[in-house]
């Protein structure tokens, strides 16, 4: 899949991953790749600016957490993030319904 | 062959020297990148990979330095756009203050020049200037000690120009105070280089010095405008201001942080 196509939906994808529970950056990116079965394979360094943008928008929060001698920045959804995710899922459901209807139809 | 640094430290150093934004922000980015790479290596080694190969793979997967820097700096610029605009406004205020103070200084230099040479040489009327009777009457009424219409016009020009240049200089000092206060209250984002203001000043003053010197020289040759001394005064003041601004540019470039990139102190 083209990277630009993934990037256009990256915010809602990240919200969806965090909707499953708090995670640090590496965990978010690994989950994104696993869930998409390797389809969403972006340069990992370009995902952090999106996480920070979501944080600026108040959709996620983050904090340093120490765990077995390691320090990680853990991201979690805010209430606004949960609402945005729910809205994003609805919009995606409508969009994919329309796309499937058009793309799956006989010419 | 890739020109990407293959070591973890080299990779982080390459990012550190190119990431922009407030220091705390860049430090956080670098800490997150470091933790991310450590996680990636740990996961690969746990899966049986060779540590060295795991490190190379982790860096490769994180992305080329150019791509990561472009993405992160783009986000930083968007995030700190307003603060950067504020920094630019402060730089422009500094340039304005320098310009106004230079005008005041030009008035002082011109006054000294008039004392050393003559008022006519500094503020005098152009050769062959027309002096209508009504203007003469006005000049002689406001300059009663003048012996002729030409002298009255010159004295009036000297008086007016000295006053206006002094007002500009005083206004400049007020803007200097505002500039200092603005700079103190500003938390630098590092997105606007510290050399921006001095660079603008140096360029403007260099152009001003050259222009004023050219006008003064032309005036000596063809005597077409008011006293050449005023233009020489402006040229000298602008040249000194350009040199001072140039020194500030060099100083700000020398004191630029290196190890952690273009980040604000």
Coordinates of C-alpha atoms in Angstrom, one line a residue:
Chain A
X1 CA 0.0 0.0 0.0
X2 CA 1.3 3.5 -0.8
X3 CA 2.7 5.3 2.2
X4 CA 0.7 8.5 1.4
X5 CA -2.5 6.5 1.7
X6 CA -1.5 5.2 5.1
X7 CA -0.4 8.6 6.2
X8 CA -3.7 10.2 5.5
X9 CA -5.3 7.9 8.0
X10 CA -2.4 7.6 10.5
X11 CA -4.1 9.7 13.2
X12 CA -7.1 7.5 13.5
X13 CA -5.0 4.3 13.2
X14 CA -2.9 5.5 16.1
X15 CA -6.0 6.3 18.1
X16 CA -7.3 2.8 17.3
X17 CA -4.1 1.1 18.5
X18 CA -4.2 3.2 21.7
X19 CA -7.8 2.4 22.1
X20 CA -6.7 -1.1 23.1
X21 CA -4.7 0.3 26.0
X22 CA -1.8 2.6 26.8
X23 CA 1.4 1.9 24.9
X24 CA 4.9 3.4 24.3
X25 CA 6.0 4.5 20.9
X26 CA 7.7 1.3 19.9
X27 CA 4.6 -0.7 21.1
X28 CA 2.2 1.5 19.1
X29 CA 4.2 1.1 15.9
X30 CA 4.7 -2.7 16.4
X31 CA 1.0 -3.1 17.0
X32 CA 0.2 -1.0 13.9
X33 CA 2.4 -3.3 11.8
X34 CA 1.1 -6.5 13.3
X35 CA -2.6 -5.6 13.0
X36 CA -2.1 -4.6 9.4
X37 CA -0.1 -7.8 8.8
X38 CA 2.8 -5.7 7.6
X39 CA 0.8 -3.6 5.3
X40 CA 1.3 -0.3 7.2
X41 CA 5.1 -0.3 7.2
X42 CA 6.1 3.4 7.6
X43 CA 9.6 4.6 8.6
X44 CA 9.1 4.3 12.3
X45 CA 10.6 7.7 13.0
X46 CA 7.9 9.5 11.1
X47 CA 5.2 8.1 13.4
X48 CA 6.3 10.1 16.5
X49 CA 5.4 13.5 15.1
X50 CA 1.9 12.2 14.6
X51 CA 1.7 11.0 18.2
X52 CA 2.9 14.4 19.3
X53 CA 0.4 16.1 17.2
X54 CA -2.4 14.0 18.7
X55 CA -1.0 15.0 22.1
X56 CA -1.1 18.7 21.2
X57 CA -4.7 18.2 20.1
X58 CA -5.5 16.8 23.5
X59 CA -6.5 13.4 22.1
X60 CA -3.7 11.5 23.9
X61 CA -1.6 12.2 26.9
X62 CA 1.9 10.8 27.6
X63 CA 4.2 10.4 30.6
X64 CA 7.6 8.8 31.3
X65 CA 7.1 5.4 33.0
X66 CA 10.0 3.4 34.5
X67 CA 9.8 -0.3 33.9
X68 CA 12.5 -2.9 34.8
X69 CA 15.2 -0.3 34.7
X70 CA 14.0 1.2 31.4
X71 CA 12.3 4.5 31.0
X72 CA 9.6 4.8 28.3
X73 CA 7.2 7.4 27.2
X74 CA 3.7 5.8 27.5
X75 CA 0.8 7.2 25.5
X76 CA -2.9 6.8 26.4
X77 CA -6.1 8.0 25.0
X78 CA -8.0 10.9 26.6
X79 CA -11.8 11.2 26.8
X80 CA -11.6 13.5 23.7
X81 CA -9.4 10.9 22.0
X82 CA -12.0 8.2 22.7
X83 CA -14.7 10.4 21.2
X84 CA -12.5 11.2 18.2
X85 CA -11.8 7.5 17.7
X86 CA -15.5 6.6 17.8
X87 CA -16.2 9.3 15.2
X88 CA -13.2 8.2 13.1
X89 CA -14.5 4.6 13.1
X90 CA -18.0 5.7 12.0
X91 CA -16.6 7.8 9.2
X92 CA -14.3 4.9 8.1
X93 CA -17.3 2.5 8.1
X94 CA -19.3 4.8 5.9
X95 CA -16.3 5.5 3.6
X96 CA -15.4 1.8 3.2
X97 CA -19.0 0.9 2.6
X98 CA -19.1 3.4 -0.2
X99 CA -15.8 2.4 -1.6
X100 CA -16.7 -1.3 -1.5
X101 CA -20.1 -0.6 -3.2
X102 CA -18.3 1.3 -6.0
X103 CA -15.2 -0.8 -6.4
X104 CA -16.9 -4.1 -6.0
X105 CA -19.7 -3.4 -8.4
X106 CA -19.7 -5.0 -11.9
X107 CA -18.6 -2.4 -14.6
Chain B
X1 CA 26.0 2.4 -0.4
X2 CA 24.0 4.2 2.2
X3 CA 25.5 7.3 3.8
X4 CA 23.5 6.6 7.0
X5 CA 25.5 6.3 10.2
X6 CA 25.5 2.7 11.2
X7 CA 26.0 3.1 15.0
X8 CA 23.3 4.0 17.4
X9 CA 25.3 6.9 18.9
X10 CA 26.2 8.2 15.4
X11 CA 22.5 8.0 14.4
X12 CA 21.4 9.9 17.5
X13 CA 24.1 12.5 17.0
X14 CA 23.1 13.0 13.4
X15 CA 19.5 13.6 14.6
X16 CA 20.7 15.9 17.5
X17 CA 22.6 18.2 15.2
X18 CA 19.7 18.7 12.8
X19 CA 16.6 18.7 14.9
X20 CA 15.2 22.1 15.7
X21 CA 12.9 23.4 18.4
X22 CA 13.1 24.2 22.1
X23 CA 15.8 22.3 23.9
X24 CA 13.3 20.4 26.2
X25 CA 11.4 19.3 23.1
X26 CA 14.5 18.1 21.2
X27 CA 15.7 16.3 24.3
X28 CA 12.4 14.5 24.6
X29 CA 12.5 13.5 20.9
X30 CA 16.0 12.1 21.3
X31 CA 15.1 10.3 24.5
X32 CA 12.1 8.7 22.8
X33 CA 14.2 7.7 19.7
X34 CA 16.9 6.2 21.9
X35 CA 14.3 4.2 23.9
X36 CA 12.6 3.1 20.7
X37 CA 15.8 1.8 19.2
X38 CA 16.7 0.0 22.4
X39 CA 13.2 -1.7 22.4
X40 CA 13.7 -2.7 18.8
X41 CA 17.1 -4.2 19.4
X42 CA 15.9 -5.9 22.5
X43 CA 13.0 -7.5 20.7
X44 CA 15.2 -8.6 17.8
X45 CA 17.9 -10.1 20.0
X46 CA 15.2 -11.9 22.0
X47 CA 14.0 -13.4 18.7
X48 CA 17.6 -14.7 18.1
X49 CA 19.1 -11.9 16.0
X50 CA 22.8 -11.0 16.2
X51 CA 23.0 -7.8 18.4
X52 CA 25.0 -5.8 15.8
X53 CA 22.7 -6.8 13.0
X54 CA 19.7 -6.0 15.3
X55 CA 21.1 -2.5 15.8
X56 CA 21.6 -1.9 12.1
X57 CA 18.1 -3.2 11.4
X58 CA 16.5 -1.0 14.1
X59 CA 18.1 2.1 12.7
X60 CA 17.1 1.1 9.2
X61 CA 13.5 0.6 10.3
X62 CA 13.4 3.9 12.1
X63 CA 14.2 5.7 8.9
X64 CA 16.9 7.6 7.0
X65 CA 18.1 10.6 9.0
X66 CA 16.9 13.0 6.3
X67 CA 13.4 11.6 6.3
X68 CA 13.1 11.5 10.1
X69 CA 14.5 15.0 10.5
X70 CA 12.2 16.4 7.8
X71 CA 9.2 14.8 9.5
X72 CA 10.1 15.8 13.0
X73 CA 11.2 19.4 12.1
X74 CA 8.1 19.9 10.1
X75 CA 6.0 19.0 13.2
X76 CA 8.2 21.2 15.4
X77 CA 7.8 24.2 13.1
X78 CA 4.0 23.7 13.0
X79 CA 3.9 23.3 16.8
X80 CA 6.0 26.4 17.6
X81 CA 5.0 28.6 14.7
X82 CA 3.5 31.3 16.9
X83 CA 6.5 31.4 19.2
X84 CA 8.8 31.5 16.2
X85 CA 6.8 34.4 14.7
X86 CA 7.2 36.2 18.1
X87 CA 11.0 35.6 17.9
X88 CA 11.0 37.1 14.4
X89 CA 9.1 40.1 15.6
X90 CA 11.7 40.6 18.3
X91 CA 14.5 40.4 15.7
X92 CA 12.7 43.0 13.6
X93 CA 12.2 45.2 16.6
X94 CA 16.0 45.0 17.2
X95 CA 16.7 46.0 13.7
X96 CA 14.3 48.9 13.9
X97 CA 15.9 50.0 17.2
X98 CA 19.3 49.9 15.6
X99 CA 18.2 51.9 12.6
X100 CA 16.6 54.6 14.7
X101 CA 19.6 54.8 17.0
X102 CA 21.8 55.1 14.0
X103 CA 19.8 58.0 12.8
X104 CA 20.3 59.7 16.1
X105 CA 24.0 59.0 15.9
X106 CA 24.1 60.4 12.4
X107 CA 22.7 63.7 13.8
X108 CA 25.5 63.7 16.4
X109 CA 28.2 63.0 13.9
X110 CA 26.7 65.7 11.6
X111 CA 26.6 68.2 14.4
X112 CA 30.3 67.5 15.2
X113 CA 31.1 67.7 11.5
X114 CA 29.4 71.1 11.2
X115 CA 31.5 72.3 14.2
X116 CA 34.7 71.0 12.6
X117 CA 34.0 72.3 9.1
X118 CA 31.0 74.5 8.5
X119 CA 27.3 74.3 8.8
X120 CA 27.1 74.9 5.0
X121 CA 29.4 71.9 4.3
X122 CA 27.1 69.6 6.3
X123 CA 23.6 71.1 5.9
X124 CA 24.1 73.6 3.0
X125 CA 21.7 74.3 0.2
X126 CA 22.5 72.7 -3.2
X127 CA 24.5 74.8 -5.6
X128 CA 22.2 77.0 -7.7
X129 CA 19.2 76.3 -5.5
X130 CA 16.3 78.6 -6.0
X131 CA 15.3 80.7 -3.0
X132 CA 11.9 82.2 -3.5
X133 CA 11.2 85.5 -1.7
X134 CA 8.5 84.0 0.4
X135 CA 10.8 81.2 1.6
X136 CA 13.6 83.7 2.3
X137 CA 11.2 85.8 4.4
X138 CA 10.3 82.7 6.4
X139 CA 13.9 81.5 6.9
X140 CA 15.1 85.0 7.9
X141 CA 12.2 85.3 10.4
X142 CA 13.0 82.0 12.1
X143 CA 16.8 82.6 11.9
X144 CA 17.2 86.3 12.8
X145 CA 21.0 86.0 13.3
X146 CA 21.5 85.0 9.6
X147 CA 23.3 87.5 7.4
X148 CA 21.7 86.2 4.2
X149 CA 18.8 84.2 2.8
X150 CA 21.2 81.3 2.0
X151 CA 22.7 81.3 5.5
X152 CA 19.2 81.4 7.0
X153 CA 18.1 78.4 4.9
X154 CA 21.2 76.5 5.9
X155 CA 20.8 77.3 9.6
X156 CA 17.1 76.3 9.4
X157 CA 17.9 73.0 7.6
X158 CA 20.6 72.3 10.3
X159 CA 18.2 73.1 13.1
X160 CA 15.3 71.0 11.6
X161 CA 17.5 68.0 10.6
X162 CA 19.3 67.9 14.0
X163 CA 16.0 68.0 15.8
X164 CA 14.4 65.2 13.7
X165 CA 17.5 63.0 14.0
X166 CA 17.6 63.6 17.7
X167 CA 13.9 62.6 18.0
X168 CA 14.6 59.5 15.9
X169 CA 17.6 58.6 18.2
X170 CA 15.5 59.0 21.4
X171 CA 12.7 57.0 19.9
X172 CA 15.3 54.4 19.0
X173 CA 16.5 54.2 22.6
X174 CA 12.9 53.6 23.7
X175 CA 12.6 50.8 21.1
X176 CA 15.9 49.4 22.4
X177 CA 14.4 49.2 25.9
X178 CA 11.3 47.5 24.4
X179 CA 13.6 45.1 22.5
X180 CA 15.5 44.1 25.6
X181 CA 12.3 43.5 27.6
X182 CA 10.8 41.4 24.8
X183 CA 14.0 39.4 24.5
X184 CA 14.0 38.7 28.2
X185 CA 10.4 37.5 28.2
X186 CA 11.0 35.3 25.2
X187 CA 11.6 31.6 25.4
X188 CA 13.6 30.8 22.3
X189 CA 12.4 28.0 20.1
X190 CA 15.7 27.8 18.3
X191 CA 13.6 27.9 15.0
X192 CA 14.7 31.5 14.3
X193 CA 18.5 31.7 14.3
X194 CA 20.0 34.1 16.9
X195 CA 22.0 35.7 14.0
X196 CA 18.8 36.7 12.1
X197 CA 18.5 40.3 13.6
X198 CA 22.2 41.1 13.4
X199 CA 22.3 39.7 9.8
X200 CA 19.4 41.9 8.7
X201 CA 21.0 44.9 10.4
X202 CA 24.4 44.2 8.9
X203 CA 22.9 44.0 5.4
X204 CA 20.8 47.1 5.8
X205 CA 23.6 49.2 7.3
X206 CA 26.1 48.1 4.6
X207 CA 23.6 49.1 1.9
X208 CA 22.9 52.3 3.8
X209 CA 26.6 53.1 4.1
X210 CA 27.3 52.5 0.4
X211 CA 24.3 54.5 -0.6
X212 CA 25.1 57.4 1.6
X213 CA 28.7 57.4 0.5
X214 CA 27.6 57.4 -3.1
X215 CA 25.3 60.3 -2.5
X216 CA 28.0 62.2 -0.7
X217 CA 30.5 61.6 -3.4
X218 CA 28.0 62.6 -6.1
X219 CA 27.2 65.8 -4.1
X220 CA 30.9 66.7 -4.0
X221 CA 31.1 66.2 -7.8
X222 CA 27.9 67.8 -9.0
X223 CA 26.6 69.6 -5.9
X224 CA 23.0 68.7 -6.6
X225 CA 21.7 68.0 -3.1
X226 CA 21.9 69.5 0.3
X227 CA 25.3 69.5 2.1
X228 CA 27.5 66.5 1.5
X229 CA 28.6 66.4 5.2
X230 CA 25.2 65.0 6.2
X231 CA 25.6 62.0 3.8
X232 CA 29.2 61.5 4.9
X233 CA 27.9 61.4 8.5
X234 CA 25.3 58.8 7.6
X235 CA 27.9 56.8 5.7
X236 CA 30.3 56.7 8.6
X237 CA 27.5 55.9 11.1
X238 CA 26.1 53.1 8.9
X239 CA 29.6 51.7 8.3
X240 CA 30.3 51.5 12.0
X241 CA 26.8 50.0 12.7
X242 CA 27.4 47.4 9.9
X243 CA 30.7 46.4 11.4
X244 CA 29.1 46.0 14.9
X245 CA 26.2 44.0 13.4
X246 CA 28.7 41.8 11.6
X247 CA 30.6 41.1 14.8
X248 CA 27.3 40.2 16.5
X249 CA 26.6 37.8 13.6
X250 CA 29.9 36.1 14.1
X251 CA 29.4 35.9 17.8
X252 CA 26.0 34.4 17.6
X253 CA 27.2 31.8 15.1
X254 CA 30.1 30.9 17.3
X255 CA 27.9 30.4 20.4
X256 CA 25.4 28.3 18.5
X257 CA 24.9 24.9 20.3
X258 CA 26.4 21.9 18.5
X259 CA 26.1 18.7 20.4
X260 CA 22.3 18.9 20.8
X261 CA 21.6 20.6 17.5
X262 CA 20.0 23.9 16.7
X263 CA 18.1 23.9 20.0
X264 CA 17.3 26.8 22.3
X265 CA 19.3 27.2 25.5

